[in-house]
PDB file of C-alpha atoms in Angstrom:
ATOM      1  CA  UNK R   1      84.532 -28.177 -69.625  1.00 44.00           C
ATOM      2  CA  UNK R   2      82.761 -29.035 -66.447  1.00 41.00           C
ATOM      3  CA  UNK R   3      80.087 -26.714 -67.034  1.00 42.00           C
ATOM      4  CA  UNK R   4      79.806 -27.812 -70.843  1.00 43.00           C
ATOM      5  CA  UNK R   5      79.197 -31.275 -69.655  1.00 37.00           C
ATOM      6  CA  UNK R   6      76.305 -30.204 -66.872  1.00 39.00           C
ATOM      7  CA  UNK R   7      74.423 -28.456 -69.487  1.00 42.00           C
ATOM      8  CA  UNK R   8      74.510 -31.556 -71.623  1.00 39.00           C
ATOM      9  CA  UNK R   9      73.097 -33.599 -69.079  1.00 41.00           C
ATOM     10  CA  UNK R  10      70.709 -31.177 -68.027  1.00 42.00           C
ATOM     11  CA  UNK R  11      69.139 -30.577 -71.098  1.00 46.00           C
ATOM     12  CA  UNK R  12      68.686 -34.303 -71.847  1.00 45.00           C
ATOM     13  CA  UNK R  13      67.110 -34.695 -68.537  1.00 45.00           C
ATOM     14  CA  UNK R  14      64.688 -31.728 -69.352  1.00 43.00           C
ATOM     15  CA  UNK R  15      64.015 -33.272 -72.821  1.00 46.00           C
ATOM     16  CA  UNK R  16      63.375 -36.713 -70.876  1.00 46.00           C
ATOM     17  CA  UNK R  17      60.804 -34.519 -68.241  1.00 45.00           C
ATOM     18  CA  UNK R  18      58.605 -33.327 -71.458  1.00 45.00           C
ATOM     19  CA  UNK R  19      60.545 -29.747 -72.043  1.00 41.00           C
ATOM     20  CA  UNK R  20      60.986 -28.801 -75.762  1.00 44.00           C
ATOM     21  CA  UNK R  21      64.361 -27.678 -77.476  1.00 40.00           C
ATOM     22  CA  UNK R  22      63.504 -23.918 -75.875  1.00 41.00           C
ATOM     23  CA  UNK R  23      63.296 -25.026 -72.510  1.00 39.00           C
ATOM     24  CA  UNK R  24      59.324 -24.763 -72.123  1.00 38.00           C
ATOM     25  CA  UNK R  25      57.250 -27.541 -71.163  1.00 40.00           C
ATOM     26  CA  UNK R  26      55.040 -29.053 -73.864  1.00 42.00           C
ATOM     27  CA  UNK R  27      51.506 -28.560 -73.483  1.00 40.00           C
ATOM     28  CA  UNK R  28      50.468 -32.124 -72.905  1.00 44.00           C
ATOM     29  CA  UNK R  29      53.386 -32.873 -70.784  1.00 45.00           C
ATOM     30  CA  UNK R  30      52.692 -29.874 -68.700  1.00 42.00           C
ATOM     31  CA  UNK R  31      49.074 -29.974 -68.091  1.00 42.00           C
ATOM     32  CA  UNK R  32      50.017 -33.654 -66.863  1.00 43.00           C
ATOM     33  CA  UNK R  33      52.280 -32.240 -64.264  1.00 41.00           C
ATOM     34  CA  UNK R  34      50.225 -29.331 -63.380  1.00 41.00           C
ATOM     35  CA  UNK R  35      47.643 -31.963 -62.751  1.00 43.00           C
ATOM     36  CA  UNK R  36      49.442 -34.397 -60.718  1.00 46.00           C
ATOM     37  CA  UNK R  37      50.978 -31.328 -58.504  1.00 44.00           C
ATOM     38  CA  UNK R  38      47.845 -29.828 -57.246  1.00 42.00           C
ATOM     39  CA  UNK R  39      47.912 -29.364 -53.725  1.00 43.00           C
ATOM     40  CA  UNK R  40      44.919 -30.355 -51.442  1.00 44.00           C
ATOM     41  CA  UNK R  41      41.993 -28.300 -51.336  1.00 43.00           C
ATOM     42  CA  UNK R  42      42.741 -27.361 -47.680  1.00 43.00           C
ATOM     43  CA  UNK R  43      46.014 -26.297 -48.521  1.00 43.00           C
ATOM     44  CA  UNK R  44      45.154 -24.191 -51.172  1.00 39.00           C
ATOM     45  CA  UNK R  45      43.023 -21.946 -49.416  1.00 39.00           C
ATOM     46  CA  UNK R  46      45.469 -21.869 -46.477  1.00 40.00           C
ATOM     47  CA  UNK R  47      47.906 -20.699 -48.983  1.00 39.00           C
ATOM     48  CA  UNK R  48      45.958 -18.477 -51.030  1.00 40.00           C
ATOM     49  CA  UNK R  49      43.701 -16.665 -48.036  1.00 41.00           C
ATOM     50  CA  UNK R  50      40.426 -18.170 -48.985  1.00 42.00           C
ATOM     51  CA  UNK R  51      40.909 -17.636 -52.878  1.00 44.00           C
ATOM     52  CA  UNK R  52      40.674 -21.038 -54.500  1.00 51.00           C
ATOM     53  CA  UNK R  53      42.457 -20.276 -57.698  1.00 46.00           C
ATOM     54  CA  UNK R  54      42.197 -23.979 -58.777  1.00 48.00           C
ATOM     55  CA  UNK R  55      38.583 -23.753 -58.829  1.00 53.00           C
ATOM     56  CA  UNK R  56      39.166 -20.722 -60.823  1.00 47.00           C
ATOM     57  CA  UNK R  57      41.216 -22.673 -63.508  1.00 47.00           C
ATOM     58  CA  UNK R  58      38.606 -25.449 -63.480  1.00 52.00           C
ATOM     59  CA  UNK R  59      35.971 -23.377 -64.417  1.00 52.00           C
ATOM     60  CA  UNK R  60      37.116 -22.027 -67.245  1.00 47.00           C
ATOM     61  CA  UNK R  61      34.745 -22.863 -70.343  1.00 47.00           C
ATOM     62  CA  UNK R  62      37.124 -23.143 -73.488  1.00 48.00           C
ATOM     63  CA  UNK R  63      40.468 -24.464 -74.156  1.00 45.00           C
ATOM     64  CA  UNK R  64      41.288 -21.189 -75.602  1.00 48.00           C
ATOM     65  CA  UNK R  65      41.547 -19.562 -72.043  1.00 48.00           C
ATOM     66  CA  UNK R  66      44.083 -22.120 -70.797  1.00 52.00           C
ATOM     67  CA  UNK R  67      47.157 -20.225 -69.280  1.00 53.00           C
ATOM     68  CA  UNK R  68      47.207 -17.303 -67.422  1.00 52.00           C
ATOM     69  CA  UNK R  69      44.145 -16.791 -65.760  1.00 59.00           C
ATOM     70  CA  UNK R  70      42.321 -13.723 -67.405  1.00 65.00           C
ATOM     71  CA  UNK R  71      41.695 -10.642 -65.161  1.00 65.00           C
ATOM     72  CA  UNK R  72      38.081 -10.345 -66.306  1.00 65.00           C
ATOM     73  CA  UNK R  73      37.224 -13.834 -65.074  1.00 70.00           C
ATOM     74  CA  UNK R  74      38.470 -13.097 -61.339  1.00 71.00           C
ATOM     75  CA  UNK R  75      36.116 -11.137 -58.677  1.00 75.00           C
ATOM     76  CA  UNK R  76      36.128  -7.627 -59.557  1.00 69.00           C
ATOM     77  CA  UNK R  77      37.593  -6.991 -55.717  1.00 70.00           C
ATOM     78  CA  UNK R  78      40.696  -9.142 -56.609  1.00 75.00           C
ATOM     79  CA  UNK R  79      41.251  -7.752 -60.116  1.00 70.00           C
ATOM     80  CA  UNK R  80      41.089  -4.089 -58.696  1.00 69.00           C
ATOM     81  CA  UNK R  81      43.683  -5.259 -56.176  1.00 74.00           C
ATOM     82  CA  UNK R  82      46.314  -6.547 -58.991  1.00 72.00           C
ATOM     83  CA  UNK R  83      45.676  -3.493 -61.061  1.00 72.00           C
ATOM     84  CA  UNK R  84      46.081  -1.116 -58.402  1.00 72.00           C
ATOM     85  CA  UNK R  85      50.196  -1.945 -58.307  1.00 73.00           C
ATOM     86  CA  UNK R  86      50.132  -0.295 -61.474  1.00 72.00           C
ATOM     87  CA  UNK R  87      51.147   3.359 -62.897  1.00 69.00           C
ATOM     88  CA  UNK R  88      49.078   5.062 -65.544  1.00 65.00           C
ATOM     89  CA  UNK R  89      51.551   3.907 -68.242  1.00 68.00           C
ATOM     90  CA  UNK R  90      51.326   0.185 -67.128  1.00 70.00           C
ATOM     91  CA  UNK R  91      47.317   0.847 -66.893  1.00 67.00           C
ATOM     92  CA  UNK R  92      47.227   1.695 -70.298  1.00 67.00           C
ATOM     93  CA  UNK R  93      49.197  -1.048 -71.638  1.00 67.00           C
ATOM     94  CA  UNK R  94      47.146  -3.380 -69.500  1.00 67.00           C
ATOM     95  CA  UNK R  95      43.853  -1.584 -71.087  1.00 65.00           C
ATOM     96  CA  UNK R  96      45.018  -3.135 -74.523  1.00 66.00           C
ATOM     97  CA  UNK R  97      44.528  -6.539 -73.283  1.00 60.00           C
ATOM     98  CA  UNK R  98      41.733  -6.349 -71.095  1.00 60.00           C
ATOM     99  CA  UNK R  99      39.297  -4.068 -72.842  1.00 63.00           C
ATOM    100  CA  UNK R 100      35.992  -4.553 -71.140  1.00 63.00           C
ATOM    101  CA  UNK R 101      37.936  -3.637 -67.820  1.00 62.00           C
ATOM    102  CA  UNK R 102      39.571  -0.546 -69.293  1.00 65.00           C
ATOM    103  CA  UNK R 103      35.865   0.734 -70.334  1.00 71.00           C
ATOM    104  CA  UNK R 104      34.863   0.028 -66.720  1.00 75.00           C
ATOM    105  CA  UNK R 105      34.301   3.253 -64.832  1.00 82.00           C
ATOM    106  CA  UNK R 106      34.048   1.494 -61.605  1.00 81.00           C
ATOM    107  CA  UNK R 107      37.242   0.283 -61.914  1.00 79.00           C
ATOM    108  CA  UNK R 108      39.146   3.432 -62.847  1.00 85.00           C
ATOM    109  CA  UNK R 109      36.996   5.300 -59.881  1.00 88.00           C
ATOM    110  CA  UNK R 110      38.233   2.798 -57.544  1.00 85.00           C
ATOM    111  CA  UNK R 111      41.899   3.415 -58.650  1.00 84.00           C
ATOM    112  CA  UNK R 112      41.509   7.012 -58.486  1.00 90.00           C
ATOM    113  CA  UNK R 113      40.205   7.060 -55.177  1.00 90.00           C
ATOM    114  CA  UNK R 114      42.603   4.607 -53.748  1.00 88.00           C
ATOM    115  CA  UNK R 115      45.353   6.420 -54.761  1.00 90.00           C
ATOM    116  CA  UNK R 116      44.182  10.063 -54.256  1.00 94.00           C
ATOM    117  CA  UNK R 117      41.750   9.530 -51.468  1.00 93.00           C
ATOM    118  CA  UNK R 118      40.162  13.370 -51.928  1.00 95.00           C
ATOM    119  CA  UNK R 119      39.679  15.521 -54.482  1.00 96.00           C
ATOM    120  CA  UNK R 120      37.105  18.297 -54.726  1.00 96.00           C
ATOM    121  CA  UNK R 121      35.770  16.748 -58.001  1.00 95.00           C
ATOM    122  CA  UNK R 122      34.664  13.515 -56.131  1.00 94.00           C
ATOM    123  CA  UNK R 123      32.052  15.841 -54.458  1.00 92.00           C
ATOM    124  CA  UNK R 124      30.614  17.871 -57.599  1.00 91.00           C
ATOM    125  CA  UNK R 125      28.358  16.835 -60.157  1.00 89.00           C
ATOM    126  CA  UNK R 126      30.700  15.285 -62.987  1.00 84.00           C
ATOM    127  CA  UNK R 127      30.864  17.690 -66.360  1.00 82.00           C
ATOM    128  CA  UNK R 128      29.834  16.386 -69.687  1.00 84.00           C
ATOM    129  CA  UNK R 129      32.034  13.702 -70.933  1.00 85.00           C
ATOM    130  CA  UNK R 130      33.493  13.138 -67.435  1.00 90.00           C
ATOM    131  CA  UNK R 131      35.478   9.841 -67.207  1.00 91.00           C
ATOM    132  CA  UNK R 132      37.473   8.542 -64.011  1.00 92.00           C
ATOM    133  CA  UNK R 133      39.936   6.713 -66.768  1.00 88.00           C
ATOM    134  CA  UNK R 134      40.722  10.429 -68.110  1.00 92.00           C
ATOM    135  CA  UNK R 135      41.168  11.864 -64.329  1.00 95.00           C
ATOM    136  CA  UNK R 136      43.147   9.180 -63.425  1.00 92.00           C
ATOM    137  CA  UNK R 137      45.512  10.281 -65.888  1.00 92.00           C
ATOM    138  CA  UNK R 138      45.172  14.026 -64.899  1.00 95.00           C
ATOM    139  CA  UNK R 139      46.017  13.211 -61.362  1.00 96.00           C
ATOM    140  CA  UNK R 140      48.990  10.985 -62.425  1.00 94.00           C
ATOM    141  CA  UNK R 141      50.182  13.907 -64.410  1.00 95.00           C
ATOM    142  CA  UNK R 142      49.517  16.460 -61.914  1.00 96.00           C
ATOM    143  CA  UNK R 143      51.450  14.507 -59.415  1.00 96.00           C
ATOM    144  CA  UNK R 144      54.352  13.886 -61.262  1.00 95.00           C
ATOM    145  CA  UNK R 145      54.199  18.012 -61.990  1.00 97.00           C
ATOM    146  CA  UNK R 146      54.061  18.472 -58.179  1.00 97.00           C
ATOM    147  CA  UNK R 147      56.797  16.555 -57.665  1.00 96.00           C
ATOM    148  CA  UNK R 148      59.135  18.525 -60.086  1.00 96.00           C
ATOM    149  CA  UNK R 149      57.605  21.939 -58.755  1.00 96.00           C
ATOM    150  CA  UNK R 150      54.780  21.899 -56.339  1.00 96.00           C
ATOM    151  CA  UNK R 151      53.233  25.353 -57.053  1.00 96.00           C
ATOM    152  CA  UNK R 152      52.969  24.374 -60.578  1.00 97.00           C
ATOM    153  CA  UNK R 153      51.606  20.904 -59.648  1.00 97.00           C
ATOM    154  CA  UNK R 154      48.579  22.644 -57.396  1.00 97.00           C
ATOM    155  CA  UNK R 155      47.718  25.240 -60.489  1.00 97.00           C
ATOM    156  CA  UNK R 156      47.439  22.028 -62.797  1.00 97.00           C
ATOM    157  CA  UNK R 157      45.217  20.458 -60.405  1.00 97.00           C
ATOM    158  CA  UNK R 158      43.162  23.680 -60.129  1.00 96.00           C
ATOM    159  CA  UNK R 159      42.880  24.420 -63.851  1.00 96.00           C
ATOM    160  CA  UNK R 160      41.802  21.153 -64.578  1.00 94.00           C
ATOM    161  CA  UNK R 161      38.612  21.756 -61.919  1.00 94.00           C
ATOM    162  CA  UNK R 162      40.141  18.611 -59.411  1.00 95.00           C
ATOM    163  CA  UNK R 163      40.877  20.796 -56.289  1.00 96.00           C
ATOM    164  CA  UNK R 164      39.396  24.035 -55.440  1.00 96.00           C
ATOM    165  CA  UNK R 165      41.347  27.546 -54.387  1.00 95.00           C
ATOM    166  CA  UNK R 166      41.012  26.442 -50.961  1.00 95.00           C
ATOM    167  CA  UNK R 167      43.456  25.654 -48.111  1.00 96.00           C
ATOM    168  CA  UNK R 168      41.260  23.347 -46.516  1.00 96.00           C
ATOM    169  CA  UNK R 169      40.676  21.201 -49.901  1.00 97.00           C
ATOM    170  CA  UNK R 170      44.375  21.604 -50.537  1.00 97.00           C
ATOM    171  CA  UNK R 171      45.624  20.148 -47.176  1.00 97.00           C
ATOM    172  CA  UNK R 172      42.911  17.309 -47.503  1.00 96.00           C
ATOM    173  CA  UNK R 173      44.196  16.115 -50.506  1.00 97.00           C
ATOM    174  CA  UNK R 174      47.786  16.255 -49.331  1.00 96.00           C
ATOM    175  CA  UNK R 175      46.465  14.600 -46.413  1.00 95.00           C
ATOM    176  CA  UNK R 176      44.696  11.449 -48.580  1.00 94.00           C
ATOM    177  CA  UNK R 177      47.305  11.246 -50.993  1.00 93.00           C
ATOM    178  CA  UNK R 178      50.878   8.930 -50.901  1.00 85.00           C
ATOM    179  CA  UNK R 179      52.198   9.870 -54.579  1.00 89.00           C
ATOM    180  CA  UNK R 180      53.728  13.189 -53.370  1.00 94.00           C
ATOM    181  CA  UNK R 181      57.449  13.629 -53.042  1.00 94.00           C
ATOM    182  CA  UNK R 182      58.252  14.477 -49.406  1.00 92.00           C
ATOM    183  CA  UNK R 183      60.839  16.770 -49.959  1.00 92.00           C
ATOM    184  CA  UNK R 184      58.786  18.828 -52.430  1.00 95.00           C
ATOM    185  CA  UNK R 185      56.071  18.574 -50.076  1.00 95.00           C
ATOM    186  CA  UNK R 186      58.073  19.949 -47.104  1.00 93.00           C
ATOM    187  CA  UNK R 187      59.005  22.850 -49.323  1.00 93.00           C
ATOM    188  CA  UNK R 188      55.502  23.876 -50.119  1.00 96.00           C
ATOM    189  CA  UNK R 189      54.156  23.466 -46.625  1.00 95.00           C
ATOM    190  CA  UNK R 190      56.962  25.683 -45.443  1.00 93.00           C
ATOM    191  CA  UNK R 191      55.985  28.504 -47.676  1.00 94.00           C
ATOM    192  CA  UNK R 192      52.028  27.619 -47.513  1.00 95.00           C
ATOM    193  CA  UNK R 193      51.406  27.835 -43.534  1.00 95.00           C
ATOM    194  CA  UNK R 194      47.777  28.465 -44.386  1.00 96.00           C
ATOM    195  CA  UNK R 195      47.746  24.929 -45.794  1.00 96.00           C
ATOM    196  CA  UNK R 196      49.810  23.693 -42.900  1.00 96.00           C
ATOM    197  CA  UNK R 197      47.701  24.825 -40.404  1.00 96.00           C
ATOM    198  CA  UNK R 198      44.378  22.843 -42.033  1.00 96.00           C
ATOM    199  CA  UNK R 199      46.754  19.926 -42.715  1.00 96.00           C
ATOM    200  CA  UNK R 200      47.400  19.548 -38.903  1.00 96.00           C
ATOM    201  CA  UNK R 201      43.733  19.586 -37.885  1.00 96.00           C
ATOM    202  CA  UNK R 202      43.050  16.682 -40.349  1.00 96.00           C
ATOM    203  CA  UNK R 203      44.961  14.415 -37.432  1.00 95.00           C
ATOM    204  CA  UNK R 204      43.621  12.864 -34.650  1.00 95.00           C
ATOM    205  CA  UNK R 205      45.711  11.691 -31.905  1.00 95.00           C
ATOM    206  CA  UNK R 206      42.932  10.917 -29.536  1.00 94.00           C
ATOM    207  CA  UNK R 207      44.212   8.051 -26.928  1.00 93.00           C
ATOM    208  CA  UNK R 208      47.574   7.937 -28.487  1.00 94.00           C
ATOM    209  CA  UNK R 209      50.909   7.669 -26.845  1.00 95.00           C
ATOM    210  CA  UNK R 210      52.757  11.083 -27.262  1.00 95.00           C
ATOM    211  CA  UNK R 211      55.586   9.262 -28.979  1.00 95.00           C
ATOM    212  CA  UNK R 212      53.636   7.091 -31.414  1.00 95.00           C
ATOM    213  CA  UNK R 213      51.441  10.082 -32.201  1.00 96.00           C
ATOM    214  CA  UNK R 214      54.368  12.169 -33.237  1.00 95.00           C
ATOM    215  CA  UNK R 215      55.736   9.719 -35.267  1.00 95.00           C
ATOM    216  CA  UNK R 216      52.139   9.465 -37.168  1.00 94.00           C
ATOM    217  CA  UNK R 217      52.097  13.729 -37.288  1.00 95.00           C
ATOM    218  CA  UNK R 218      55.676  13.322 -39.178  1.00 93.00           C
ATOM    219  CA  UNK R 219      54.602  10.298 -41.447  1.00 90.00           C
ATOM    220  CA  UNK R 220      52.402  13.194 -43.113  1.00 88.00           C
ATOM    221  CA  UNK R 221      54.494  16.084 -42.754  1.00 91.00           C
ATOM    222  CA  UNK R 222      58.160  15.377 -42.698  1.00 90.00           C
ATOM    223  CA  UNK R 223      60.382  16.834 -40.187  1.00 87.00           C
ATOM    224  CA  UNK R 224      63.375  19.191 -41.449  1.00 85.00           C
ATOM    225  CA  UNK R 225      66.786  17.754 -41.444  1.00 79.00           C
ATOM    226  CA  UNK R 226      67.855  20.564 -39.430  1.00 78.00           C
ATOM    227  CA  UNK R 227      66.710  22.631 -36.487  1.00 78.00           C
ATOM    228  CA  UNK R 228      65.277  25.906 -37.142  1.00 85.00           C
ATOM    229  CA  UNK R 229      62.176  27.871 -37.171  1.00 90.00           C
ATOM    230  CA  UNK R 230      60.341  25.459 -39.084  1.00 92.00           C
ATOM    231  CA  UNK R 231      60.807  22.640 -36.898  1.00 92.00           C
ATOM    232  CA  UNK R 232      59.844  24.524 -33.784  1.00 93.00           C
ATOM    233  CA  UNK R 233      56.610  25.711 -35.818  1.00 94.00           C
ATOM    234  CA  UNK R 234      55.769  21.986 -36.546  1.00 95.00           C
ATOM    235  CA  UNK R 235      56.304  20.996 -33.000  1.00 95.00           C
ATOM    236  CA  UNK R 236      54.320  24.047 -31.288  1.00 96.00           C
ATOM    237  CA  UNK R 237      51.123  23.320 -34.034  1.00 96.00           C
ATOM    238  CA  UNK R 238      51.421  19.763 -33.108  1.00 96.00           C
ATOM    239  CA  UNK R 239      51.499  20.089 -29.315  1.00 96.00           C
ATOM    240  CA  UNK R 240      48.176  22.281 -29.639  1.00 96.00           C
ATOM    241  CA  UNK R 241      46.601  19.606 -31.718  1.00 97.00           C
ATOM    242  CA  UNK R 242      47.601  16.766 -29.221  1.00 96.00           C
ATOM    243  CA  UNK R 243      45.977  18.737 -26.548  1.00 95.00           C
ATOM    244  CA  UNK R 244      42.988  19.543 -28.130  1.00 96.00           C
ATOM    245  CA  UNK R 245      42.567  15.723 -28.885  1.00 96.00           C
ATOM    246  CA  UNK R 246      43.049  14.412 -25.267  1.00 95.00           C
ATOM    247  CA  UNK R 247      41.505  17.018 -23.175  1.00 94.00           C
ATOM    248  CA  UNK R 248      41.071  14.493 -20.256  1.00 92.00           C
ATOM    249  CA  UNK R 249      44.521  13.296 -20.480  1.00 89.00           C
ATOM    250  CA  UNK R 250      46.106  16.716 -20.205  1.00 89.00           C
ATOM    251  CA  UNK R 251      44.113  17.419 -17.318  1.00 89.00           C
ATOM    252  CA  UNK R 252      45.086  14.179 -15.693  1.00 87.00           C
ATOM    253  CA  UNK R 253      48.745  14.534 -16.314  1.00 86.00           C
ATOM    254  CA  UNK R 254      48.458  18.211 -15.692  1.00 84.00           C
ATOM    255  CA  UNK R 255      50.159  19.198 -19.088  1.00 86.00           C
ATOM    256  CA  UNK R 256      49.939  21.920 -21.078  1.00 89.00           C
ATOM    257  CA  UNK R 257      50.608  22.887 -24.866  1.00 92.00           C
ATOM    258  CA  UNK R 258      54.122  24.049 -23.395  1.00 91.00           C
ATOM    259  CA  UNK R 259      55.006  21.101 -21.501  1.00 91.00           C
ATOM    260  CA  UNK R 260      54.252  19.124 -24.397  1.00 93.00           C
ATOM    261  CA  UNK R 261      56.393  21.006 -26.847  1.00 93.00           C
ATOM    262  CA  UNK R 262      59.134  20.453 -24.118  1.00 92.00           C
ATOM    263  CA  UNK R 263      58.356  16.677 -24.094  1.00 93.00           C
ATOM    264  CA  UNK R 264      58.238  16.660 -28.094  1.00 94.00           C
ATOM    265  CA  UNK R 265      61.840  18.308 -28.269  1.00 91.00           C
ATOM    266  CA  UNK R 266      63.331  15.812 -25.839  1.00 93.00           C
ATOM    267  CA  UNK R 267      62.039  12.934 -27.620  1.00 95.00           C
ATOM    268  CA  UNK R 268      63.578  14.208 -30.989  1.00 93.00           C
ATOM    269  CA  UNK R 269      67.114  14.878 -29.278  1.00 91.00           C
ATOM    270  CA  UNK R 270      66.458  11.408 -27.535  1.00 94.00           C
ATOM    271  CA  UNK R 271      65.813   9.788 -30.821  1.00 94.00           C
ATOM    272  CA  UNK R 272      68.920  11.101 -32.182  1.00 91.00           C
ATOM    273  CA  UNK R 273      70.969  10.279 -29.201  1.00 92.00           C
ATOM    274  CA  UNK R 274      70.120   6.780 -29.297  1.00 92.00           C
ATOM    275  CA  UNK R 275      69.839   5.782 -33.018  1.00 89.00           C
ATOM    276  CA  UNK R 276      73.002   8.100 -34.250  1.00 88.00           C
ATOM    277  CA  UNK R 277      76.257   5.878 -34.863  1.00 87.00           C
ATOM    278  CA  UNK R 278      78.487   9.031 -34.219  1.00 87.00           C
ATOM    279  CA  UNK R 279      77.009   9.209 -30.282  1.00 87.00           C
ATOM    280  CA  UNK R 280      79.064   6.919 -28.237  1.00 87.00           C
ATOM    281  CA  UNK R 281      78.096   7.654 -24.540  1.00 90.00           C
ATOM    282  CA  UNK R 282      74.484   6.986 -25.202  1.00 92.00           C
ATOM    283  CA  UNK R 283      71.691   9.140 -22.746  1.00 92.00           C
ATOM    284  CA  UNK R 284      70.850   6.744 -19.862  1.00 93.00           C
ATOM    285  CA  UNK R 285      67.192   6.463 -18.701  1.00 94.00           C
ATOM    286  CA  UNK R 286      67.919   8.224 -15.421  1.00 93.00           C
ATOM    287  CA  UNK R 287      69.804  10.873 -17.174  1.00 93.00           C
ATOM    288  CA  UNK R 288      66.685  11.322 -19.749  1.00 93.00           C
ATOM    289  CA  UNK R 289      64.247  11.919 -16.810  1.00 92.00           C
ATOM    290  CA  UNK R 290      66.268  14.048 -14.930  1.00 91.00           C
ATOM    291  CA  UNK R 291      67.004  16.670 -17.977  1.00 89.00           C
ATOM    292  CA  UNK R 292      63.616  16.373 -18.903  1.00 88.00           C
ATOM    293  CA  UNK R 293      62.017  16.858 -15.190  1.00 84.00           C
ATOM    294  CA  UNK R 294      64.060  19.948 -15.388  1.00 81.00           C
ATOM    295  CA  UNK R 295      62.822  21.819 -18.434  1.00 76.00           C
ATOM    296  CA  UNK R 296      58.931  20.398 -17.074  1.00 75.00           C
ATOM    297  CA  UNK R 297      58.833  19.964 -13.339  1.00 73.00           C
ATOM    298  CA  UNK R 298      55.114  18.920 -13.162  1.00 77.00           C
ATOM    299  CA  UNK R 299      55.634  15.794 -15.345  1.00 83.00           C
ATOM    300  CA  UNK R 300      55.645  12.595 -13.379  1.00 85.00           C
ATOM    301  CA  UNK R 301      59.057  10.656 -13.348  1.00 88.00           C
ATOM    302  CA  UNK R 302      57.121   7.383 -14.218  1.00 90.00           C
ATOM    303  CA  UNK R 303      55.545   9.137 -17.360  1.00 91.00           C
ATOM    304  CA  UNK R 304      58.746  10.382 -18.318  1.00 91.00           C
ATOM    305  CA  UNK R 305      60.265   6.977 -17.748  1.00 93.00           C
ATOM    306  CA  UNK R 306      57.721   5.309 -20.335  1.00 94.00           C
ATOM    307  CA  UNK R 307      58.713   8.183 -23.051  1.00 94.00           C
ATOM    308  CA  UNK R 308      62.266   6.767 -22.807  1.00 95.00           C
ATOM    309  CA  UNK R 309      61.445   3.075 -23.360  1.00 95.00           C
ATOM    310  CA  UNK R 310      59.354   3.907 -26.352  1.00 94.00           C
ATOM    311  CA  UNK R 311      62.197   5.608 -28.041  1.00 94.00           C
ATOM    312  CA  UNK R 312      64.742   2.816 -26.742  1.00 93.00           C
ATOM    313  CA  UNK R 313      62.244  -0.303 -27.929  1.00 93.00           C
ATOM    314  CA  UNK R 314      60.759   1.105 -31.250  1.00 93.00           C
ATOM    315  CA  UNK R 315      62.735   3.783 -32.515  1.00 90.00           C
ATOM    316  CA  UNK R 316      63.267   7.457 -33.886  1.00 91.00           C
ATOM    317  CA  UNK R 317      59.857   9.805 -33.825  1.00 91.00           C
ATOM    318  CA  UNK R 318      60.918  11.692 -36.848  1.00 85.00           C
ATOM    319  CA  UNK R 319      62.665   8.891 -38.811  1.00 70.00           C
TER     320      UNK R 319
END
């Protein structure tokens, strides 16, 4: 009963303020409220990062454009940013409304390259009848296929001329793409060690602190859930790549790829120890330094201490 009386009173209040029977503001009253509630110019620019939406509203030419802003009226970079959040299906639906944008090849080119940063077809002369809109649909279809079956997905890209049959090209595609399922990608890389080798060489760890470099590595090449030969292979490849990117640092610290391998394994074990709820007695900094220096005697105590602090403050290196 109390809720019913509250609704009646609320409906009367809304009607008094200018709402119609369906709960929407009447056009005239809505315009009046919007005009009275427009914030100051300085506040608008602070809230919208320098993009003055009110100015865009004021410059609309006809009354037929009242309501939500047409994307075609926005600056190209802003329209592109908005549409980049849509998937292929939603983009097709959006194209029914914004016809000019749907036929803009520059827009589709930008959407392709922002999602799939590298494809072999980008560096070739386009074939007759080529369009980036069609390419976007093929890339989306190929990505979905890869996430179901990686081998079939790669074969699809090759059959459409999107990727060359080369480990280096496949590695570049994987490195620049964020739509691939990481579990399927891990299985694919475990089977295609030639692609894995080229993928590792694409990483640049120059002047990076070891735990941060390891985190970046595992963001692209996800670590297996269990210890085993594949994890050892990944750490070995990372250690050699890290040393190749930082030769001066390696000489200064007296580190070799084998020593970096030991440190990486120690960091993974420390990450598990500090973050796992099942481990009650956490490893102390003193214990970590002592255990690590037993395995790699040439490493300085201060350096190992900094490694512990990084894991303690930032978290797991392979999460």
